[in-house]
GROMACS .gro file of C-alpha atoms in nm:
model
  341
    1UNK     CA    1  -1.112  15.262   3.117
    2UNK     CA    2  -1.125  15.652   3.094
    3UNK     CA    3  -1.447  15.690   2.923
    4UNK     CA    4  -1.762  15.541   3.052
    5UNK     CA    5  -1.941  15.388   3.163
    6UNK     CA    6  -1.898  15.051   2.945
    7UNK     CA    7  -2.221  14.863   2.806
    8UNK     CA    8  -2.215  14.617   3.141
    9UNK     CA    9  -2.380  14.816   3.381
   10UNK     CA   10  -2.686  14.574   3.575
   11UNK     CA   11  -3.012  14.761   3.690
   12UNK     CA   12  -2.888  14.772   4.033
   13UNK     CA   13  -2.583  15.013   3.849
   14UNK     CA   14  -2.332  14.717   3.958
   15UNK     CA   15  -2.063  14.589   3.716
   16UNK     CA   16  -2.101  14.340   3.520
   17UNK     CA   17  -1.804  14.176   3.651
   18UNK     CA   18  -1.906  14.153   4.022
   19UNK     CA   19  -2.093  14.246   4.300
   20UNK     CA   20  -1.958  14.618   4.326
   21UNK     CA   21  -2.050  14.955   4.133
   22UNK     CA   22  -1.970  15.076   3.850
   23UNK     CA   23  -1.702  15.399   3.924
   24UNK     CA   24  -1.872  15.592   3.662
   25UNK     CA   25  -2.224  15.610   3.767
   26UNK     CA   26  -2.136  15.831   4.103
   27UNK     CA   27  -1.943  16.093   3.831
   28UNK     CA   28  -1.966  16.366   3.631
   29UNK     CA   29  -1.933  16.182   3.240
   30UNK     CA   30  -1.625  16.241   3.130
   31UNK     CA   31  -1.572  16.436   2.808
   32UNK     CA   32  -1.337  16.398   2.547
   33UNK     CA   33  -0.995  16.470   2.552
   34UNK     CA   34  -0.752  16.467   2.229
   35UNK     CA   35  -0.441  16.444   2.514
   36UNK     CA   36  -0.612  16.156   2.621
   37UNK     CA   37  -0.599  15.958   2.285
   38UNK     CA   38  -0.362  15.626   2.204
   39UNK     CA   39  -0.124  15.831   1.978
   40UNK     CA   40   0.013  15.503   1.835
   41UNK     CA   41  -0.216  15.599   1.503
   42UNK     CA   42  -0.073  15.947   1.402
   43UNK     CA   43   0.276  15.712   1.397
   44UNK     CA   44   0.126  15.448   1.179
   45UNK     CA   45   0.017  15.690   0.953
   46UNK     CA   46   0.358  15.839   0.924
   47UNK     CA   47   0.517  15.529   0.903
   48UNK     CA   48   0.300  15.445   0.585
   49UNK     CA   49   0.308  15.755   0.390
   50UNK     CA   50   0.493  15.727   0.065
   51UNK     CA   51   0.502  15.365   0.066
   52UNK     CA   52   0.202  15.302  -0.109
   53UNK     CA   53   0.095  15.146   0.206
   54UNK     CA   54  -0.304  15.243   0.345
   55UNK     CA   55  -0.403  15.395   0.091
   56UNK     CA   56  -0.764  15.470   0.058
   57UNK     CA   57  -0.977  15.225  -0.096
   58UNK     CA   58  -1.340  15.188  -0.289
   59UNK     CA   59  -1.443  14.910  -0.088
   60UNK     CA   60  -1.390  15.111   0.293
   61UNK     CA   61  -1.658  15.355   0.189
   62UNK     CA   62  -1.874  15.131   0.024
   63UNK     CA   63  -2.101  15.090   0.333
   64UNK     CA   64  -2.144  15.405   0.471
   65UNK     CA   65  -2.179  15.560   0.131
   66UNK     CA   66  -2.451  15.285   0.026
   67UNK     CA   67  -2.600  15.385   0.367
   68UNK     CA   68  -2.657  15.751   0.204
   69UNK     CA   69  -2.885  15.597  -0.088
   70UNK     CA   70  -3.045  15.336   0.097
   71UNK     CA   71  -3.119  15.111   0.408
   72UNK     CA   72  -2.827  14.877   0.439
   73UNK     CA   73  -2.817  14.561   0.625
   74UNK     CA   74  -2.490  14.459   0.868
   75UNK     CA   75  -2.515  14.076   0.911
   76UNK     CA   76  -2.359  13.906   1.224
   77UNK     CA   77  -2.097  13.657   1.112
   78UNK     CA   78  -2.052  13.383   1.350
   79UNK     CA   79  -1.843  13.075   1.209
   80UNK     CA   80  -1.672  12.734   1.422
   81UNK     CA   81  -1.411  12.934   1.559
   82UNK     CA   82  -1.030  12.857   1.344
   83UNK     CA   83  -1.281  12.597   1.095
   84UNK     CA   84  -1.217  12.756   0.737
   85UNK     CA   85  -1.435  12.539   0.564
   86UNK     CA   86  -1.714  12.703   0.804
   87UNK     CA   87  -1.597  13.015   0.674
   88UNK     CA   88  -1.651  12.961   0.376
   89UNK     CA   89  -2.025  12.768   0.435
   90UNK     CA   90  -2.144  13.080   0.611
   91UNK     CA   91  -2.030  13.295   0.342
   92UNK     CA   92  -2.196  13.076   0.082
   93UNK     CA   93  -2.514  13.075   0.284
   94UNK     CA   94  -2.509  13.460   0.343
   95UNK     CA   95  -2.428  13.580  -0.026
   96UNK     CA   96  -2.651  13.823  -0.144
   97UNK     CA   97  -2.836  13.859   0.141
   98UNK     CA   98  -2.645  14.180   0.342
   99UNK     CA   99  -2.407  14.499   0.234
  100UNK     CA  100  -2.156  14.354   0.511
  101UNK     CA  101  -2.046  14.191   0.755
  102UNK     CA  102  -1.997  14.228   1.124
  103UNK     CA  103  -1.694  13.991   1.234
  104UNK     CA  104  -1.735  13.929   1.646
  105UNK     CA  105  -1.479  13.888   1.871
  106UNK     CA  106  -1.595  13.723   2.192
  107UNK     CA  107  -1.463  13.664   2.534
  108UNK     CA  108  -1.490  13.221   2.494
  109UNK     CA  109  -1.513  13.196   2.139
  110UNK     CA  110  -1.141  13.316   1.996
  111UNK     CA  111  -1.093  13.291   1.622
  112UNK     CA  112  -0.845  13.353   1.344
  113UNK     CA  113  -0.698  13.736   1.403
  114UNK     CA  114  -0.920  13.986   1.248
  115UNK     CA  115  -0.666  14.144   0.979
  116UNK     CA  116  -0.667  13.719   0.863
  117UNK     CA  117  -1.040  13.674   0.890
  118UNK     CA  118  -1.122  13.999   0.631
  119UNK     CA  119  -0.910  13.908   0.335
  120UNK     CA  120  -1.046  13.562   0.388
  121UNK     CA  121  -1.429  13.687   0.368
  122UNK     CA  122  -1.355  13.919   0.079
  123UNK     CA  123  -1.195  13.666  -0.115
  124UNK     CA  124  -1.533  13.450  -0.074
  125UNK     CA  125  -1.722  13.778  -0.185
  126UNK     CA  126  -1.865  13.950   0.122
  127UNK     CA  127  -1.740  14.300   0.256
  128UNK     CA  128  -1.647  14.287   0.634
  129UNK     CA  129  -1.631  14.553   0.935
  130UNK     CA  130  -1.439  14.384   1.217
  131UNK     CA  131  -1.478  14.461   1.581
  132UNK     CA  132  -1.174  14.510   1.792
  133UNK     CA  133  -1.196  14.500   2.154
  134UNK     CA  134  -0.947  14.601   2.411
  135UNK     CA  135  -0.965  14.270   2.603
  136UNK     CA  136  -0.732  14.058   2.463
  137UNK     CA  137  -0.448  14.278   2.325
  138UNK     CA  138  -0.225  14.521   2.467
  139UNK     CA  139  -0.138  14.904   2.272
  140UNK     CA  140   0.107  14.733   2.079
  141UNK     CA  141  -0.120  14.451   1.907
  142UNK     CA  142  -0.392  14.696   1.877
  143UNK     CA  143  -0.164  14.914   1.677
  144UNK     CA  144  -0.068  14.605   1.453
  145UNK     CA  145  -0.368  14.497   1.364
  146UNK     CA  146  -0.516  14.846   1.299
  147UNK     CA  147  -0.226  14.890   1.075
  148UNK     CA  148  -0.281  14.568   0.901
  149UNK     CA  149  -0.625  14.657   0.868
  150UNK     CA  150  -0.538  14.967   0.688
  151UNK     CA  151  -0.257  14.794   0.446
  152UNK     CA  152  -0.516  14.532   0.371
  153UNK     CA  153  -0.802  14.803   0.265
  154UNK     CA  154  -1.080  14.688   0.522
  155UNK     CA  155  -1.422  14.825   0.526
  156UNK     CA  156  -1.419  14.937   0.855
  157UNK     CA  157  -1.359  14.851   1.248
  158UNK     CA  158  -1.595  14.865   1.512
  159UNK     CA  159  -1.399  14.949   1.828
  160UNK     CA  160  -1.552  14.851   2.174
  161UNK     CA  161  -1.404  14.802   2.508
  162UNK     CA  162  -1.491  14.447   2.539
  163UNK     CA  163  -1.703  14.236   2.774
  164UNK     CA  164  -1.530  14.067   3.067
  165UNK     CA  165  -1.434  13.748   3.100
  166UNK     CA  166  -1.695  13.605   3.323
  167UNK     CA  167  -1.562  13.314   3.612
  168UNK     CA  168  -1.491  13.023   3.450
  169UNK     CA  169  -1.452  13.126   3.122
  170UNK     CA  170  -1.032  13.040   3.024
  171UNK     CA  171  -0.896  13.030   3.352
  172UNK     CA  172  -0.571  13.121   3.342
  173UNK     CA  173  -0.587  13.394   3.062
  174UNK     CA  174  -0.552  13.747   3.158
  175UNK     CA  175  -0.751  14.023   3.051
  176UNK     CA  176  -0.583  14.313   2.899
  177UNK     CA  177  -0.799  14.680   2.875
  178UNK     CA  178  -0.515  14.859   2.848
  179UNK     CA  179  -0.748  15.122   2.639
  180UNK     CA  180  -1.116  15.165   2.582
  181UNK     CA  181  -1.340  15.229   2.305
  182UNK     CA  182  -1.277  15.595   2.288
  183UNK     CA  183  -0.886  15.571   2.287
  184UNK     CA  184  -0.936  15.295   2.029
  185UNK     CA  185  -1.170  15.487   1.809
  186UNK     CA  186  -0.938  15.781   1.797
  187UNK     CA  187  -0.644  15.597   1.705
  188UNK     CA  188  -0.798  15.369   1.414
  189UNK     CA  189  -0.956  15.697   1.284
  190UNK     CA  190  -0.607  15.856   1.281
  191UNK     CA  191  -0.478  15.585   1.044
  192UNK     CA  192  -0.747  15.673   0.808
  193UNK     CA  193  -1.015  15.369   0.851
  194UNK     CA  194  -1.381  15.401   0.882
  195UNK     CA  195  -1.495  15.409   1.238
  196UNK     CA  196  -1.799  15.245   1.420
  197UNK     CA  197  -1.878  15.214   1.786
  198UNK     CA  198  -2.107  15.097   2.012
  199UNK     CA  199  -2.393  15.237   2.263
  200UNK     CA  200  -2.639  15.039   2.453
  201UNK     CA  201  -2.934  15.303   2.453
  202UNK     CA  202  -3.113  15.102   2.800
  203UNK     CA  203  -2.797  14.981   3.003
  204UNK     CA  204  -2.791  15.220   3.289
  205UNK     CA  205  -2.731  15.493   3.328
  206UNK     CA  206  -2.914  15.586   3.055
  207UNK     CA  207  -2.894  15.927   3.106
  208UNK     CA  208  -2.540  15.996   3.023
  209UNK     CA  209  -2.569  15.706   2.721
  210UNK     CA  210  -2.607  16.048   2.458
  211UNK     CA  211  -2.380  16.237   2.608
  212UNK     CA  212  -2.121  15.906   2.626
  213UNK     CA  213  -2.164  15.894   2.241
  214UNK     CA  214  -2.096  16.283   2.163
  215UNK     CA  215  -1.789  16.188   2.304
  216UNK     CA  216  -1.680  15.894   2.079
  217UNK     CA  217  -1.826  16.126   1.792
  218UNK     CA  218  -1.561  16.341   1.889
  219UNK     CA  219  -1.255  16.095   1.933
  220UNK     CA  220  -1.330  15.978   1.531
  221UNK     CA  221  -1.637  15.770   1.507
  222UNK     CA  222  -1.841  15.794   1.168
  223UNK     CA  223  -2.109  15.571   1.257
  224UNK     CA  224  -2.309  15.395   1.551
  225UNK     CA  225  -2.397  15.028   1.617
  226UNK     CA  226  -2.714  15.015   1.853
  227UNK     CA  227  -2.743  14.705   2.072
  228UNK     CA  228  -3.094  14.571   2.149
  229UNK     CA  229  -3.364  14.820   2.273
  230UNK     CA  230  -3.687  14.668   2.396
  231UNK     CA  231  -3.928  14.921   2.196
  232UNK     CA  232  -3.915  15.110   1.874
  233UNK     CA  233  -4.027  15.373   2.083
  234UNK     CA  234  -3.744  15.332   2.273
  235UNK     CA  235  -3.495  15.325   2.018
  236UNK     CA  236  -3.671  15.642   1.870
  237UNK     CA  237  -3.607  15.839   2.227
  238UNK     CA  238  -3.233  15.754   2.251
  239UNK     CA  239  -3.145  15.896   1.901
  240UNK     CA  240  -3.344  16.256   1.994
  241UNK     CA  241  -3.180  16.242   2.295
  242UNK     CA  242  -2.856  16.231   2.128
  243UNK     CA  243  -2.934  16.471   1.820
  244UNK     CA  244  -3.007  16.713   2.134
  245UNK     CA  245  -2.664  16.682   2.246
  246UNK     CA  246  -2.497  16.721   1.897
  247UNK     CA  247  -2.437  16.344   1.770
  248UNK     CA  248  -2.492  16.323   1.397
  249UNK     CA  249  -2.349  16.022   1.376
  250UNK     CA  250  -2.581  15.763   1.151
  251UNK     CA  251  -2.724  15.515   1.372
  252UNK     CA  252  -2.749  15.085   1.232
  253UNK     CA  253  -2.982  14.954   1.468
  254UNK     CA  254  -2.945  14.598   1.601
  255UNK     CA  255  -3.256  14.344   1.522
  256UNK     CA  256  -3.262  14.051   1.771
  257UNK     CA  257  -3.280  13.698   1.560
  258UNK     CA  258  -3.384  13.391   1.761
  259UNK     CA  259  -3.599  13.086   1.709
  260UNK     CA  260  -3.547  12.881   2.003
  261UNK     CA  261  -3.489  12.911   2.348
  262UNK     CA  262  -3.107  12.918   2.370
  263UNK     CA  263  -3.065  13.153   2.100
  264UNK     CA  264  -3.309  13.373   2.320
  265UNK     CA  265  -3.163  13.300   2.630
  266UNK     CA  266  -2.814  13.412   2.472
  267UNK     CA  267  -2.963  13.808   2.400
  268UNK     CA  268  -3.149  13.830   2.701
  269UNK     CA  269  -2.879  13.708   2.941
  270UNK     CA  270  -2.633  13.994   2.829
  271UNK     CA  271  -2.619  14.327   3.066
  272UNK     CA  272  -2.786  14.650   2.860
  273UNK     CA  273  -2.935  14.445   2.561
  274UNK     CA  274  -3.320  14.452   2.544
  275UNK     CA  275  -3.567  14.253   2.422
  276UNK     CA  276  -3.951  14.296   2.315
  277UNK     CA  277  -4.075  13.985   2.606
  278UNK     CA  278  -4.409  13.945   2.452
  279UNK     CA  279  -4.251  13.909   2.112
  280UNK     CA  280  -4.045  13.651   2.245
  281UNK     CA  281  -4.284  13.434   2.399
  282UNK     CA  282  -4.520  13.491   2.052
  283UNK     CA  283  -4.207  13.258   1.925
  284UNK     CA  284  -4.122  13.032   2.126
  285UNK     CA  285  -4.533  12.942   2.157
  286UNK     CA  286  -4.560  12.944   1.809
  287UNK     CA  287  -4.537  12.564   1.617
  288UNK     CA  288  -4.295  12.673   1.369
  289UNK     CA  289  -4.043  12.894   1.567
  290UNK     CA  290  -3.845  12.936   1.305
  291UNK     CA  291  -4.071  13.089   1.056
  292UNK     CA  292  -4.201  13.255   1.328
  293UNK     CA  293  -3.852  13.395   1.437
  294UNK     CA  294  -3.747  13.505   1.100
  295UNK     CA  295  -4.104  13.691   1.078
  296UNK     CA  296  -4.055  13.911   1.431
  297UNK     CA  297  -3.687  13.986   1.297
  298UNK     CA  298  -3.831  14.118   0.977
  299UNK     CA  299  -4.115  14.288   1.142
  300UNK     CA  300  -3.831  14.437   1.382
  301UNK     CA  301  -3.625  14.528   1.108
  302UNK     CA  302  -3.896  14.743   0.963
  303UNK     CA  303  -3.982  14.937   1.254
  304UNK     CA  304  -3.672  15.041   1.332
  305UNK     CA  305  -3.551  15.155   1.001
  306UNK     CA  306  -3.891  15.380   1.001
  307UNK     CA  307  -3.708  15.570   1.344
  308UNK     CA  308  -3.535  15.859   1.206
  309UNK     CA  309  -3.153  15.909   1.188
  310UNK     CA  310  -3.155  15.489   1.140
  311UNK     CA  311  -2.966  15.420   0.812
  312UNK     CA  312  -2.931  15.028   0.845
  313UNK     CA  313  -2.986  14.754   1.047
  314UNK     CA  314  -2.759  14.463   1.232
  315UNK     CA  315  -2.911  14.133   1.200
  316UNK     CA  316  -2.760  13.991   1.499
  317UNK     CA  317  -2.779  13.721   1.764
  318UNK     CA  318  -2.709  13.326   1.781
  319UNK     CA  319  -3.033  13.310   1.553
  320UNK     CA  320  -3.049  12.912   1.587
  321UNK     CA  321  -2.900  12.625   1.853
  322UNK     CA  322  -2.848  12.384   1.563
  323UNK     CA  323  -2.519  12.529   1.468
  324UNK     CA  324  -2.360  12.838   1.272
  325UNK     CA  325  -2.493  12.710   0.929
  326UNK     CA  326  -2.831  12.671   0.995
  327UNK     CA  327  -2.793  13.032   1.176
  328UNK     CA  328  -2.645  13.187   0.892
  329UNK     CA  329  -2.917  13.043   0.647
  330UNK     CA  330  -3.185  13.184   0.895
  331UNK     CA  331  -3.009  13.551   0.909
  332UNK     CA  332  -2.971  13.563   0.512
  333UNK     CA  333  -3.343  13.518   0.478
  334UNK     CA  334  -3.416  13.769   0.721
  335UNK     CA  335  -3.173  13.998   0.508
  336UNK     CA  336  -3.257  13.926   0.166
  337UNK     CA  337  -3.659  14.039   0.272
  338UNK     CA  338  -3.540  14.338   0.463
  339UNK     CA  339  -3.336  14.423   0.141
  340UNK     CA  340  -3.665  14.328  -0.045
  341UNK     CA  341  -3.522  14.041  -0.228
   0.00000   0.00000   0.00000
């Protein structure tokens, strides 16, 4: 990593992936540098011009454009991993109920590659923005499936660093990182695709978290993902703070969907995500936690889309521990009454 410091910082300022510090809270933040970039994009461009390869299409703009007219809603889409029939269940059950949406890529739960998972989606009706992270792949398969990406006319990629791969999790495997976010950012933006990336506005150090995001505004990113902040208030600080510095970036704010204790206990246990405690507890008391979830999401979703320079929301999280289709039903009918349907 070159630009940081990543989303996995702990209170203490330790990394995520150990008992030691994280190198870039004892620095100066580093600031972006064009030299610094994965050049691999300027080539794929080249290497698709005149052969009606990449070319621009209605759908990539569809979200960020709709996001000029009105609040849109990003829905997590979280399927049994290389299952297309659940594919194509948790598209059924989300239909109609979000603009897009946001295909994971986590550290135990590998799934079809992402330039195979879009087409798929789109051809069951539902725009996609797929995250790429630098964990698994090396510059060469992060060029290919950017490329593909761009061939295939996707919506958009949201490019992160990627969390560790904690003890225990695939022994064996390696972990990549040949790049970071910023590298990754610049180099998807260069082949002409939509941009996203990530900030956590309370992982420490929050004081260079604005400055961090000027930065990835700079290497080609069009629009910011917010993980979980514990306040409105909060959330409503970080954005000034970055304004201040000279992000314009449009900001989709991440709403935390739970309704039982796991799906809780999977948000809070994550370095730099925040949650509202009381609210949580106020659910997990209440006899129908599910109704009960589904009304703090909503509730959520509304107070954060009142916070200025917030375009959209991400209805995100493991929403349910009885399995991706009863989590996708619960996230569509947090979506459909955000959108008002």
């Amino acid at each position: 990593m070159v630009y940081g410091p990543c989303g996995g910082v702990r209170p203490d300022l330790s990394c995520e992936m150990g008992a030691f510090a994280c190198p870039f809270t004892n620095r100066a933040p580093v600031a972006w540098s064009p030299e610094g970039a994965f050049t691999a994009g300027r080539k794929v461009a080249r290497a698709m011009d005149g052969g009606g390869l990449g070319q621009e299409t209605q759908s990539r703009q569809s979200f960020l454009d709709l996001a000029q007219r009105r609040p849109v809603v990003l829905t997590d889409f979280t399927v049994r991993p290389y299952d297309v029939s659940s594919i194509a269940e948790v598209c059924a059950a989300l239909e109609g109920s979000c603009d897009a949406v946001l295909i994971g890529e986590h550290n135990n739960r590998p799934d079809f590659p992402p330039a195979m998972l879009m087409p798929m989606i789109r051809e069951l009706g539902l725009a996609s923005w797929v995250t790429l992270t630098c964990r698994d792949r090396n510059r060469i398969v992060l060029e290919q499936e950017l490329a593909a990406l761009s061939v295939l006319g996707g919506e958009g990629v949201l490019c992160v660093t990627g969390d560790g791969r904690g003890v225990g999790v695939r022994p064996g495997v390696t972990s990549v990182f040949d790049l970071d976010s910023s590298r990754l950012s610049a180099s998807a933006a260069q082949i002409g695709l939509s941009v996203a990336v990530a900030e956590s506005p309370q992982a420490p150090p929050e004081h260079i978290r604005p400055y961090r995001l000027l930065q990835k505004q700079r290497a080609g990113a069009r629009v910011c993902f917010l993980n979980h902040v514990s306040t409105p208030e909060r959330l409503a600080r970080f954005i000034a703070d970055a304004r201040s510095e000279g992000v314009t970036l449009p900001f989709v704010a991440g709403v935390a969907v739970y309704t039982d204790a796991r799906s809780a206990a999977v948000l809070q246990a994550f370095p730099g995500l925040h949650l509202d405690a009381g609210a949580v507890s106020r659910v997990l008391s209440d006899g129908d936690p599910v109704r009960a979830g589904i009304d703090a999401a909503v509730a959520e979703a509304r107070q954060v889309l009142a916070v200025p320079g917030v375009v959209g929301v991400n209805i995100s999280g493991l929403a349910s521990a009885a399995g991706e289709l009863a989590a996708a039903r619960i996230k569509a009918t947090v979506g459909r009454a955000v959108l008002g349907l």
